PDB file of C-alpha atoms in Angstrom:
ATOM      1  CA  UNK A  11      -6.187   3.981  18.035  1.00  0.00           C
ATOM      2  CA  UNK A  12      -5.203   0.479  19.212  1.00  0.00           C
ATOM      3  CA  UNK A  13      -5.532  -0.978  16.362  1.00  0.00           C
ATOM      4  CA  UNK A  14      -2.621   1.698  14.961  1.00  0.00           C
ATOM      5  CA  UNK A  15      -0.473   0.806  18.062  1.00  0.00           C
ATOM      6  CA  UNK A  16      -0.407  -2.928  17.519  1.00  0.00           C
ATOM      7  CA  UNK A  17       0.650  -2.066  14.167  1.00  0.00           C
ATOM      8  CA  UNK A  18       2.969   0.275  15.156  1.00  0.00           C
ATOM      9  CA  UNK A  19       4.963  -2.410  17.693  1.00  0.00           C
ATOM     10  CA  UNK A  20       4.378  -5.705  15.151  1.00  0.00           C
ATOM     11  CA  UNK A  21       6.726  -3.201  12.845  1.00  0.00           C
ATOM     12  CA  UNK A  22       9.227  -2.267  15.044  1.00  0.00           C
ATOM     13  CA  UNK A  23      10.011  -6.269  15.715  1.00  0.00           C
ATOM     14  CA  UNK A  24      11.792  -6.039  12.632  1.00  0.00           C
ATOM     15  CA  UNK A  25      14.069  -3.398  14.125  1.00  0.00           C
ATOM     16  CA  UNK A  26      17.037  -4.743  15.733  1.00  0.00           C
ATOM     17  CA  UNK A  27      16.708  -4.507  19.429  1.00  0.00           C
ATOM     18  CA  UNK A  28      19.232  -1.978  20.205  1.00  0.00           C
ATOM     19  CA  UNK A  29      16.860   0.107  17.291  1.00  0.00           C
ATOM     20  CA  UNK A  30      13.812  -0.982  18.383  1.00  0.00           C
ATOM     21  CA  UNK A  31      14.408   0.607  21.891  1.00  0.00           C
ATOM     22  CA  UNK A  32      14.252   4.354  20.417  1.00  0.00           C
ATOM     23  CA  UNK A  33      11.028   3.438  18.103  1.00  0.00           C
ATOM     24  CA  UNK A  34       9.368   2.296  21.895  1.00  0.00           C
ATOM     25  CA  UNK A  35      10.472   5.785  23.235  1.00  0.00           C
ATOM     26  CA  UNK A  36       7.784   7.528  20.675  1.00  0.00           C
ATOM     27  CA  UNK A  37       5.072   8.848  22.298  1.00  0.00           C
ATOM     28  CA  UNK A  38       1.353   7.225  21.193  1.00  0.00           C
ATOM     29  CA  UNK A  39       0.550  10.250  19.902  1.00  0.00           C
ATOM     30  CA  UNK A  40       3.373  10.084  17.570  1.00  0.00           C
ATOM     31  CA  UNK A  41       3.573   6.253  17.439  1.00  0.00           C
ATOM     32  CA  UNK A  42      -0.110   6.185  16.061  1.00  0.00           C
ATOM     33  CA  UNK A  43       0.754   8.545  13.140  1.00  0.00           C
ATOM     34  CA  UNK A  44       3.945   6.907  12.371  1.00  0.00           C
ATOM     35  CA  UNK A  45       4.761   5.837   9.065  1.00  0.00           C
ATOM     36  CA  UNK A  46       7.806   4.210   8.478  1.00  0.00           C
ATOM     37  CA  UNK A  47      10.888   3.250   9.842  1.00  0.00           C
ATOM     38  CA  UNK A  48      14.380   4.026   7.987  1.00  0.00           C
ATOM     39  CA  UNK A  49      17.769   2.935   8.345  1.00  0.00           C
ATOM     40  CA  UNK A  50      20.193   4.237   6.107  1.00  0.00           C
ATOM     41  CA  UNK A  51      24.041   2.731   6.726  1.00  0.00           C
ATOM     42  CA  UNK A  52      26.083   5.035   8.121  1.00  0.00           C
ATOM     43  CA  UNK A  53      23.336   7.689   9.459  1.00  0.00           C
ATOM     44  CA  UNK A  54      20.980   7.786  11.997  1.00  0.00           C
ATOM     45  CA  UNK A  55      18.096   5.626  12.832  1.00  0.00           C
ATOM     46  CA  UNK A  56      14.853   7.564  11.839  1.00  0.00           C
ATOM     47  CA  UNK A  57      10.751   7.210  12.149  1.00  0.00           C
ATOM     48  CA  UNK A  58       8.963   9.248   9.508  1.00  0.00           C
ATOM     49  CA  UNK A  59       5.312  10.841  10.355  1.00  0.00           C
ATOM     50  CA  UNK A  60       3.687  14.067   8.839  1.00  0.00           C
ATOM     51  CA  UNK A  61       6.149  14.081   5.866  1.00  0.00           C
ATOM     52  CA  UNK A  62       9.166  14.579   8.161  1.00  0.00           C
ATOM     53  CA  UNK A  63      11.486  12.397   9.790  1.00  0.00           C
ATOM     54  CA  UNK A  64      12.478  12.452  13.415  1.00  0.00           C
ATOM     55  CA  UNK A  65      15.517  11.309  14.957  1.00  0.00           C
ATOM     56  CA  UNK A  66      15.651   9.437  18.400  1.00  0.00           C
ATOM     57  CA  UNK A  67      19.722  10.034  18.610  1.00  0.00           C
ATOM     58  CA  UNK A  68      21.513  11.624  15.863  1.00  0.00           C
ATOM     59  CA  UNK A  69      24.883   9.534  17.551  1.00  0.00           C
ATOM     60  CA  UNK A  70      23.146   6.403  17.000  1.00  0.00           C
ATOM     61  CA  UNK A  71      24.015   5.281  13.855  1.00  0.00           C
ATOM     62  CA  UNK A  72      23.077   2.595  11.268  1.00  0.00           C
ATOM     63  CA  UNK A  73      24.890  -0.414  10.338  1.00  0.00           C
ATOM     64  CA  UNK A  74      25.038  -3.130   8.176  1.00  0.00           C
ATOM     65  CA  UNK A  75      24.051  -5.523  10.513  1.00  0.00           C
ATOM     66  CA  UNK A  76      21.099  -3.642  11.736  1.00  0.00           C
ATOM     67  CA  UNK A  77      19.878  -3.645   7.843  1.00  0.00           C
ATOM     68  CA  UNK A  78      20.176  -7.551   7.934  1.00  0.00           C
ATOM     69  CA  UNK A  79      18.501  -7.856  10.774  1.00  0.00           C
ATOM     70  CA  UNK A  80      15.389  -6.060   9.333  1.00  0.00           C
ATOM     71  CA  UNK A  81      15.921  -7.738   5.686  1.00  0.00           C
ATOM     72  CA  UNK A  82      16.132 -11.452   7.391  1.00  0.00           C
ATOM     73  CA  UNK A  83      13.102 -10.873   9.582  1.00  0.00           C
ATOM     74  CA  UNK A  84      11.092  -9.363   6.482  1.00  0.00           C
ATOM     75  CA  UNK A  85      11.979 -12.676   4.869  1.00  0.00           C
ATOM     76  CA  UNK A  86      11.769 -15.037   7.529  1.00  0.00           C
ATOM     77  CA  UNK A  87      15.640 -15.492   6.629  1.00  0.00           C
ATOM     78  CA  UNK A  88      15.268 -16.882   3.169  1.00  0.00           C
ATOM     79  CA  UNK A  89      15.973 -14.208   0.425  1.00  0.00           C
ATOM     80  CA  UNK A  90      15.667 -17.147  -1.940  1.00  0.00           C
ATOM     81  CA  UNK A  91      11.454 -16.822  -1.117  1.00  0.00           C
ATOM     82  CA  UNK A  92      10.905 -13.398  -1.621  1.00  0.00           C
ATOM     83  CA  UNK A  93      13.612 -12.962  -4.786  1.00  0.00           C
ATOM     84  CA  UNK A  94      10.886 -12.084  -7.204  1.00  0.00           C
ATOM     85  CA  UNK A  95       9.748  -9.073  -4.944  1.00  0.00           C
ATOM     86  CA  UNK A  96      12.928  -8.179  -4.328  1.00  0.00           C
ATOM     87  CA  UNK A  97      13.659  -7.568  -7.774  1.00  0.00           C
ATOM     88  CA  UNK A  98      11.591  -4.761  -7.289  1.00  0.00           C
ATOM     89  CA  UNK A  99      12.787  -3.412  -4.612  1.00  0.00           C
ATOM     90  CA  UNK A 100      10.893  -4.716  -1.441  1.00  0.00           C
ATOM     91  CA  UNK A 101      10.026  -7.326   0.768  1.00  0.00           C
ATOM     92  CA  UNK A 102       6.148  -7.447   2.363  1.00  0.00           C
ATOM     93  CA  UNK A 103       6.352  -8.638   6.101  1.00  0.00           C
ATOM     94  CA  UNK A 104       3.959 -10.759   7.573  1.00  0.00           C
ATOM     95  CA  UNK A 105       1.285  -8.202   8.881  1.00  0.00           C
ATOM     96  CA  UNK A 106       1.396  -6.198   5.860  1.00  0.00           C
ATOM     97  CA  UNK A 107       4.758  -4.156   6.567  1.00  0.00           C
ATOM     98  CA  UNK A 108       6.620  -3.457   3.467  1.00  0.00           C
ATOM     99  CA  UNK A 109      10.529  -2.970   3.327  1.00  0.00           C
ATOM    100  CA  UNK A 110      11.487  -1.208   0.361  1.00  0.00           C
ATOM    101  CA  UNK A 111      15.212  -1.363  -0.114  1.00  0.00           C
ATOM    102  CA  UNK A 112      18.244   0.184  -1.967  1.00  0.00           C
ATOM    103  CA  UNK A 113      21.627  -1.336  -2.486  1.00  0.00           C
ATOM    104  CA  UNK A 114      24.317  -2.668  -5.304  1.00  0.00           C
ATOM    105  CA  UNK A 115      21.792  -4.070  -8.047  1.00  0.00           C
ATOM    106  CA  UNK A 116      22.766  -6.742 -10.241  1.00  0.00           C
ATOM    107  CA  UNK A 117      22.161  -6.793 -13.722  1.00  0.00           C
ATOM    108  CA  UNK A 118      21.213  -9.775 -15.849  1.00  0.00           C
ATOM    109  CA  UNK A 119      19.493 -10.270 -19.539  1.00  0.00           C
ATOM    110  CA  UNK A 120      18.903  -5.905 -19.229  1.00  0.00           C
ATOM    111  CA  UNK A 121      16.851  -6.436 -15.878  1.00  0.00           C
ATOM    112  CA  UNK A 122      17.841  -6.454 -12.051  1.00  0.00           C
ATOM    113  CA  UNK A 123      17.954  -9.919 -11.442  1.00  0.00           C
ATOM    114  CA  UNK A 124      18.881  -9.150  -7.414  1.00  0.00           C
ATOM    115  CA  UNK A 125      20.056  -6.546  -5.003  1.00  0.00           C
ATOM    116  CA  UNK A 126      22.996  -7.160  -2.918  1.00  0.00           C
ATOM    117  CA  UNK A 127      24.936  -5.087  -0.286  1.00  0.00           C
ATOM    118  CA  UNK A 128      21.911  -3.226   1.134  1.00  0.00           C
ATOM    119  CA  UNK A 129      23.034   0.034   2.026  1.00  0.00           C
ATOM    120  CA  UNK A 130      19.532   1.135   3.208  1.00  0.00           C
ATOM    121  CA  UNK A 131      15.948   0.077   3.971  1.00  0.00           C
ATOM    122  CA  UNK A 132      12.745   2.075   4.329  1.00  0.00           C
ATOM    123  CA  UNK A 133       9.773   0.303   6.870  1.00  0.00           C
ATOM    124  CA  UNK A 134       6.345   1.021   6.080  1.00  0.00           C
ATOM    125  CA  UNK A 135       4.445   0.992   8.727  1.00  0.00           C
ATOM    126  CA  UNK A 136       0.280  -1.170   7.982  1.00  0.00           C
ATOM    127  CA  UNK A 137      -2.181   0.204   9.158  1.00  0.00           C
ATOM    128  CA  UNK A 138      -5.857  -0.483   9.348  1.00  0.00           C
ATOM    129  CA  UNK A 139      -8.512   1.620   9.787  1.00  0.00           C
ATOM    130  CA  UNK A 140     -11.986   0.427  10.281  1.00  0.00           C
ATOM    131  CA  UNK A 141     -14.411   3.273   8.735  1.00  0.00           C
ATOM    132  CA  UNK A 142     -12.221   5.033   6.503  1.00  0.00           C
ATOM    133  CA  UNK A 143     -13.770   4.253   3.640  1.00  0.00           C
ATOM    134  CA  UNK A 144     -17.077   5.098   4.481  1.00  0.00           C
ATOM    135  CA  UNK A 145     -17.751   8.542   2.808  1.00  0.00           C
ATOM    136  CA  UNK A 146     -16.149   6.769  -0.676  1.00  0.00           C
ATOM    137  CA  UNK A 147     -18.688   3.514  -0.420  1.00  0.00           C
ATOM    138  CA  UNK A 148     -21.787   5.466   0.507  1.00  0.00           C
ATOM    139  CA  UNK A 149     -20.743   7.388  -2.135  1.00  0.00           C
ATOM    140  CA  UNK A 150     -20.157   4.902  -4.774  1.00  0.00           C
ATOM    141  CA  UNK A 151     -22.650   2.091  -3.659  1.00  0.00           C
ATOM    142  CA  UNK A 152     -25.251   4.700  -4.635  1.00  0.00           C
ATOM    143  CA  UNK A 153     -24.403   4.587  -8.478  1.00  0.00           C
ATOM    144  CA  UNK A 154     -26.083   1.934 -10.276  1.00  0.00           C
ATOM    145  CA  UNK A 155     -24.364   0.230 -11.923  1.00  0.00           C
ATOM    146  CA  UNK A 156     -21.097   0.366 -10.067  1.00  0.00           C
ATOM    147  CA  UNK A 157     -18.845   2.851 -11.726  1.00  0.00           C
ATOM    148  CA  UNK A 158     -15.243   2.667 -11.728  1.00  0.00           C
ATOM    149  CA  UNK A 159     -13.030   4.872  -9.474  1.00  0.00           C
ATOM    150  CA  UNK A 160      -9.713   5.823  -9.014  1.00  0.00           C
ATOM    151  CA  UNK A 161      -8.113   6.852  -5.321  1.00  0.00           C
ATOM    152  CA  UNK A 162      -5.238   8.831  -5.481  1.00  0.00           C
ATOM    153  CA  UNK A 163      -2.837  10.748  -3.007  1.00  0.00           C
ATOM    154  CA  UNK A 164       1.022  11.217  -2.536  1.00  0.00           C
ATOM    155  CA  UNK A 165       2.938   8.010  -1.484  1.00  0.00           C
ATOM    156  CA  UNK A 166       2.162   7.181   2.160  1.00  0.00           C
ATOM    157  CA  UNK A 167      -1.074   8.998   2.189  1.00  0.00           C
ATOM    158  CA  UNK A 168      -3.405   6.473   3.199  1.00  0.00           C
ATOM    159  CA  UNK A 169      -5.079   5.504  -0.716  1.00  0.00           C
ATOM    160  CA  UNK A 170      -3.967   1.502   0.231  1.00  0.00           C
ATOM    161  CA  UNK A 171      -5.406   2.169   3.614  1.00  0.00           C
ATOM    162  CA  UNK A 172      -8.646   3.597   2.211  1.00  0.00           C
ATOM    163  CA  UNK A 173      -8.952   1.143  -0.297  1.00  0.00           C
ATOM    164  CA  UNK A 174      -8.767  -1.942   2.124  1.00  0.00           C
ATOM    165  CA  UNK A 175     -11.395  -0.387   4.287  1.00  0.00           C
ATOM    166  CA  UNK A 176     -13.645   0.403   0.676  1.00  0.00           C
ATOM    167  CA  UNK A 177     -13.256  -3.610  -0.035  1.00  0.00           C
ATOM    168  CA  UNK A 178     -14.465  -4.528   3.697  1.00  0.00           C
ATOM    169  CA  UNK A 179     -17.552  -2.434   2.932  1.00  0.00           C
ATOM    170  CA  UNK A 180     -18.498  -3.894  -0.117  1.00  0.00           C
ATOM    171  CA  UNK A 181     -18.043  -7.050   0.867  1.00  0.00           C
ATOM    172  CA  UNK A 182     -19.650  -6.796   4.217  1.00  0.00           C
ATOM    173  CA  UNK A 183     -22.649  -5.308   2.027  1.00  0.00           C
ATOM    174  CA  UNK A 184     -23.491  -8.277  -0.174  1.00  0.00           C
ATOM    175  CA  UNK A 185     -20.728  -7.410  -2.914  1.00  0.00           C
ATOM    176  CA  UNK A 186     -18.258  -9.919  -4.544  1.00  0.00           C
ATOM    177  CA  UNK A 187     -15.129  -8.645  -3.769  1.00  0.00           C
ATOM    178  CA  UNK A 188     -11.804  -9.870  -5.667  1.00  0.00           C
ATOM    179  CA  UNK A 189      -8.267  -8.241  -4.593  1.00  0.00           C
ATOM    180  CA  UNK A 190      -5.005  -8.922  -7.037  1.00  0.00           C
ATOM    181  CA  UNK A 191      -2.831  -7.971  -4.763  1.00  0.00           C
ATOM    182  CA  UNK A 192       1.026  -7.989  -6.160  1.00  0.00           C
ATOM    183  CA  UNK A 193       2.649  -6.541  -3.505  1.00  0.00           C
ATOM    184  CA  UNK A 194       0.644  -8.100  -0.994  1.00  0.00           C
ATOM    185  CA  UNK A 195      -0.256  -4.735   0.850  1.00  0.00           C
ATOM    186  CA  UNK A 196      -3.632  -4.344   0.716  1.00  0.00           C
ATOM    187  CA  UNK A 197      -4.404  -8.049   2.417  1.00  0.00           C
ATOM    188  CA  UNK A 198      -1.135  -9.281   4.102  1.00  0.00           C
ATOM    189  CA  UNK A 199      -2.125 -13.215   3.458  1.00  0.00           C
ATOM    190  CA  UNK A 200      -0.132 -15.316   5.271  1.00  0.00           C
ATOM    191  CA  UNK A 201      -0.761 -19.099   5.000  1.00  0.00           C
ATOM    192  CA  UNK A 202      -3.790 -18.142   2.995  1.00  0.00           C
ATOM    193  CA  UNK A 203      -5.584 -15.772   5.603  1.00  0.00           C
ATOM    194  CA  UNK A 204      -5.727 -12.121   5.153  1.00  0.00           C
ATOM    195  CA  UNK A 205      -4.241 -10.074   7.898  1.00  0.00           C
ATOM    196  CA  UNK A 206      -6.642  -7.331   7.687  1.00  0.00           C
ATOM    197  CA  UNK A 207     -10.385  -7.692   7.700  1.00  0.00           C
ATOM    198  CA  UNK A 208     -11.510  -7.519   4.139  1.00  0.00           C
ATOM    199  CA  UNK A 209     -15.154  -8.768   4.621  1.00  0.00           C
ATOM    200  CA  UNK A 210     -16.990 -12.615   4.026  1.00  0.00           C
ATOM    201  CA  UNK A 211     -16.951 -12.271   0.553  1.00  0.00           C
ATOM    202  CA  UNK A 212     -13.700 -11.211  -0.566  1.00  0.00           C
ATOM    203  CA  UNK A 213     -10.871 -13.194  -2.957  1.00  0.00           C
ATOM    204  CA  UNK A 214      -7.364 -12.640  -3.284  1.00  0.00           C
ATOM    205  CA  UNK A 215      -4.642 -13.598  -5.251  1.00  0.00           C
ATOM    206  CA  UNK A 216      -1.347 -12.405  -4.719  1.00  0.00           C
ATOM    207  CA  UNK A 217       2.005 -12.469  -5.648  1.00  0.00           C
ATOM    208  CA  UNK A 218       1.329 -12.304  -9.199  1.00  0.00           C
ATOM    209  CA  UNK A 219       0.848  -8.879 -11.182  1.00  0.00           C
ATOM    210  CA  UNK A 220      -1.973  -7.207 -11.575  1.00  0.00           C
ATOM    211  CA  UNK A 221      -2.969  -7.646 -15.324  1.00  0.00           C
ATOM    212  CA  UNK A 222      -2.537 -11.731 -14.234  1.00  0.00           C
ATOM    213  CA  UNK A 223      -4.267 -11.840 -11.241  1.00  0.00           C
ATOM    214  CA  UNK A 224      -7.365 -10.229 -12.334  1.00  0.00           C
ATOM    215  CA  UNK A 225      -7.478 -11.851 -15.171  1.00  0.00           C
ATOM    216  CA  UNK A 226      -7.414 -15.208 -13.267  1.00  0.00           C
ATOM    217  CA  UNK A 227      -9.791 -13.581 -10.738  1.00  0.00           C
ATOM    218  CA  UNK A 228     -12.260 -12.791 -13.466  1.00  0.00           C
ATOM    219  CA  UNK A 229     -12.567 -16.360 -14.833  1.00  0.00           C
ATOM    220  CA  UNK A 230     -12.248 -18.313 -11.216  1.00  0.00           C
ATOM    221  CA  UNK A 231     -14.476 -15.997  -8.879  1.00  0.00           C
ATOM    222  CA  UNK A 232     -17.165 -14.207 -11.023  1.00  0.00           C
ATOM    223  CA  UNK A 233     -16.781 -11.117  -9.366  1.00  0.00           C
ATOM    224  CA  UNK A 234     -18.642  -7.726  -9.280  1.00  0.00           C
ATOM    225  CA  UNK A 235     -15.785  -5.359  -7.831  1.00  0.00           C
ATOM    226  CA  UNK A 236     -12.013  -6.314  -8.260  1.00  0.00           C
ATOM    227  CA  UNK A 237      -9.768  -4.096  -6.303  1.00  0.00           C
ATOM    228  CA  UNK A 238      -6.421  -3.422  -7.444  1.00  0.00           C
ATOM    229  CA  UNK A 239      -3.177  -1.282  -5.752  1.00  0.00           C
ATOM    230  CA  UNK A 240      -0.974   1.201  -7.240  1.00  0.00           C
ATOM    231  CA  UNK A 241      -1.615   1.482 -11.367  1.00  0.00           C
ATOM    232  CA  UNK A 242       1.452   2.231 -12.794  1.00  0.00           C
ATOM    233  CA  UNK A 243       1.776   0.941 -16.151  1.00  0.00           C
ATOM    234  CA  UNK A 244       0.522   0.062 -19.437  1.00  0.00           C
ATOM    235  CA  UNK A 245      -0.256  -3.544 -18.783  1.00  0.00           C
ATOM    236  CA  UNK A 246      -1.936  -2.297 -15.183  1.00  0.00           C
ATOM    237  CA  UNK A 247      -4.509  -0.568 -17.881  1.00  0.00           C
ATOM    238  CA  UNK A 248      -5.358  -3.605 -19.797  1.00  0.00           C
ATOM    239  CA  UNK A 249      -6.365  -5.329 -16.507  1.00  0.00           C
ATOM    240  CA  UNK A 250      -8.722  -2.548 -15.924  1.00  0.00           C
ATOM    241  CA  UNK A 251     -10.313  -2.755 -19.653  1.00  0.00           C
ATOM    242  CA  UNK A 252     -10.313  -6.318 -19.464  1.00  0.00           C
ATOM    243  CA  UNK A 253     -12.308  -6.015 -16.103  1.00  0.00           C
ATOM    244  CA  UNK A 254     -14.868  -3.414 -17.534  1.00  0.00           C
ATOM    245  CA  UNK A 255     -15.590  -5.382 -20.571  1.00  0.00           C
ATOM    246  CA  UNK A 256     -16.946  -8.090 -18.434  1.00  0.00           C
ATOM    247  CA  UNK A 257     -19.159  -5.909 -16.346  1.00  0.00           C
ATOM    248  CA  UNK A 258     -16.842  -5.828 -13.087  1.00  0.00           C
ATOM    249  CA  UNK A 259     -15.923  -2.717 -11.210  1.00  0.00           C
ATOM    250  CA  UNK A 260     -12.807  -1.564 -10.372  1.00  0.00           C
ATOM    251  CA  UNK A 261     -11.421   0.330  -7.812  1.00  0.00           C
ATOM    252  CA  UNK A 262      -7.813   0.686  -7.686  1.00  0.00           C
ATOM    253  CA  UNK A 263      -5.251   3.256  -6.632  1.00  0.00           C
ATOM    254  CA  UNK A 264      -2.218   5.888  -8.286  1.00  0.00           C
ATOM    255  CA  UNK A 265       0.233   7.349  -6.663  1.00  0.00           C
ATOM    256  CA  UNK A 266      -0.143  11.170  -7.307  1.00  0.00           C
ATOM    257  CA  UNK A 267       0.134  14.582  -5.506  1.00  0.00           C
ATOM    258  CA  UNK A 268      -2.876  16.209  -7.112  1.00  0.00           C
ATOM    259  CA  UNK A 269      -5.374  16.202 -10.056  1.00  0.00           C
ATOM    260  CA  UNK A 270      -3.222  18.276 -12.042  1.00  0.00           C
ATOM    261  CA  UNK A 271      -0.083  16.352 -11.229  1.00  0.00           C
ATOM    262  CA  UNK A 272      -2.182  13.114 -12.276  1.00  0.00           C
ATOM    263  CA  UNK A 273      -3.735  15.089 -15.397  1.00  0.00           C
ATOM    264  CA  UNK A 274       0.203  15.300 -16.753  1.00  0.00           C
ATOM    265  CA  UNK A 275       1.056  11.823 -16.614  1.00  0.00           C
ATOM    266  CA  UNK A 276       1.443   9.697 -19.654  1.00  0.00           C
ATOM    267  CA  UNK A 277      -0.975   7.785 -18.378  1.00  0.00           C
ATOM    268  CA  UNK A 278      -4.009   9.744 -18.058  1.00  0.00           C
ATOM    269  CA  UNK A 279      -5.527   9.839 -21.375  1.00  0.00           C
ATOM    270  CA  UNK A 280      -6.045   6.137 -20.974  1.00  0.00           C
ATOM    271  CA  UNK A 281      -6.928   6.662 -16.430  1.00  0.00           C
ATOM    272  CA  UNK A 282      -9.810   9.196 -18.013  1.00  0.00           C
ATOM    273  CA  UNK A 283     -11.013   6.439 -20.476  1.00  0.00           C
ATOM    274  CA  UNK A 284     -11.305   3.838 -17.816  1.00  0.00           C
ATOM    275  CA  UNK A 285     -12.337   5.486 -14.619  1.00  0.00           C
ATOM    276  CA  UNK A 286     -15.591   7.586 -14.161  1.00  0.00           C
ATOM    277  CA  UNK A 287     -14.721   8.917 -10.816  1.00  0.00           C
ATOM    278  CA  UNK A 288     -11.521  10.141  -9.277  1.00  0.00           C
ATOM    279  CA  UNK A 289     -10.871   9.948  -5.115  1.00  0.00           C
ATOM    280  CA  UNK A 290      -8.638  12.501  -4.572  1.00  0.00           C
ATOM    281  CA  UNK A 291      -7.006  12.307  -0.545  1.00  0.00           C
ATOM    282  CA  UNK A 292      -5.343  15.782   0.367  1.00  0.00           C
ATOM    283  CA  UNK A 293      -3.728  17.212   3.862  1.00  0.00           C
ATOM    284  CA  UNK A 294      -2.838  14.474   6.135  1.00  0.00           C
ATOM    285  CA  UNK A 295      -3.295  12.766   9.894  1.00  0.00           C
ATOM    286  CA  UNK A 296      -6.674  13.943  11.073  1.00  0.00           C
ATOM    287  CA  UNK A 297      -6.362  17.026   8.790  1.00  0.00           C
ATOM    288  CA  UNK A 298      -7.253  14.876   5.678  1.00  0.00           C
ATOM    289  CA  UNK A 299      -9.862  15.138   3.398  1.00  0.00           C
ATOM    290  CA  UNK A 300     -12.024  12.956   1.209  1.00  0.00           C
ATOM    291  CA  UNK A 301     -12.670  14.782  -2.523  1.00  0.00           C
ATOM    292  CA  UNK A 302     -14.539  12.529  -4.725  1.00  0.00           C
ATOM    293  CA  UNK A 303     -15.080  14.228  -8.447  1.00  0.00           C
ATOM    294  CA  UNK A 304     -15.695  12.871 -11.871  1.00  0.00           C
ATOM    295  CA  UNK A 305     -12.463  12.247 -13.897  1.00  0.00           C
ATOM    296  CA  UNK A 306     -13.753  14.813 -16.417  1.00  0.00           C
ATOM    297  CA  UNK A 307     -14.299  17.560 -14.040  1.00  0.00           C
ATOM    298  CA  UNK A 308     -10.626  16.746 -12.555  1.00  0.00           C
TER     299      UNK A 308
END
């Protein structure tokens, strides 16, 4: 419960301080199960937990300069640094935070080449929880050879979470562990240390997509798990085959509300090909449960 706490207050420094106050006024109850911050221009300042949001003070609203504040501290006030993230749509703070953001996109060659006039930013909250993962690596470390497996849940249900925790296990348990980490959410490196535990013998790259990283991971690190967040897209899938035909694990995450939901993506046909076992997270906060199945019995 500390652990969520610290996480909870290294977030809200990227509030504005006449923001922040109202985020401090939480109670620890609620500031532990927190999980994100949003300020939309115009309306009022909001923390999300348990798939609502909450409102401090519906007078208090958002403005433009309470956005900057929260983009330039996300950045460490150079845009410039983080423009290839922010192409996508986010910035990852130093201690694993991620600000997605929305705004006035500009368009260049058929692609967003940068957003400008933010209108609103959403604050995800890190967290790290030490043991979460425990029911999914007992589980797995017993199948020999390592099979892969796919966690899923609805955004901001805890699969990065669980997956960072699955990584420490491994690697605390004799595994080589390698993360490609795009986003930089599942180890948070800053100046080349990881800001969450991810065990002795763990590699990451980051910053670089998926399909590139682990491919660059596979012929640097020789390693027997790679770990790999949020599979969205075709190239995502040839990372995982390219893995898998060199005898290396992977254990990755998709954003999804349920089997069936995941069962009518476009995607699946190729997710059932790849992945042996499915880690399906359902209900929430200390309601949640751990479902591990085979794909085919999904």
């Amino acid at each position: 419960m500390e652990a969520r706490l610290k996480k909870y207050f290294e977030a809200a420094e990227f509030l504005p301080p006449e923001l922040r106050k109202y985020a401090h006024l939480l109670s620890d109850r609620e500031k532990e199960t927190a999980e994100e911050f949003r300020l939309r221009r115009g309306q009022p300042f909001a923390v999300s937990f348990g798939g609502a949001e909450y409102v401090p003070d519906a007078g208090k609203l958002c403005t433009a300069e309470h956005i900057a504040f929260a983009v330039s501290g996300a950045s460490k006030g150079s845009l410039h640094a983080v423009c290839d993230s922010l192409r996508n749509g986010y910035i990852t703070a130093e201690g694993g935070h991620r600000l997605g953001v929305c705004g006035s996109a500009v368009i260049k060659d058929g692609g967003i080449s940068a957003i400008k006039t933010f209108s609103s930013v959403s604050l995800r909250i890190a967290k790290e929880i030490i043991g979460a993962g425990k029911e999914v690596f007992e589980y797995l470390s017993l199948l020999l050879p390592l099979q892969n497996a796919l966690i899923i849940s609805p955004p901001g249900g805890g699969k990065t979470t669980l997956l960072r925790d699955v990584v420490r296990l491994f690697s605390n348990s004799g595994a080589r562990v390698s993360v490609a980490d795009e986003r930089g959410e599942i180890a948070a490196m800053a100046d080349g240390v990881s800001g969450f535990d991810l065990g002795p013998r763990t590699d990451v790259m980051d910053g670089c997509g998926k399909a590139d990283g682990a491919m660059m991971l596979l012929r640097t690190m020789s390693p027997q798990i790679i770990a790999l967040d949020e599979i969205t897209d075709p190239k995502d899938i040839a990372a995982v085959e390219n893995a898998g035909g060199c005898g290396v694990a992977i254990i990755a995450t998709c954003h999804a509300y349920s089997g069936e939901e995941l069962k009518s993506r476009a995607l699946y046909p190729e997710l059932k090909r790849l992945f042996e076992y499915v880690v399906l997270l359902e209900g929430g906060g200390e309601d949640r449960r751990v479902k591990i199945t085979r794909m085919s019995e999904l």
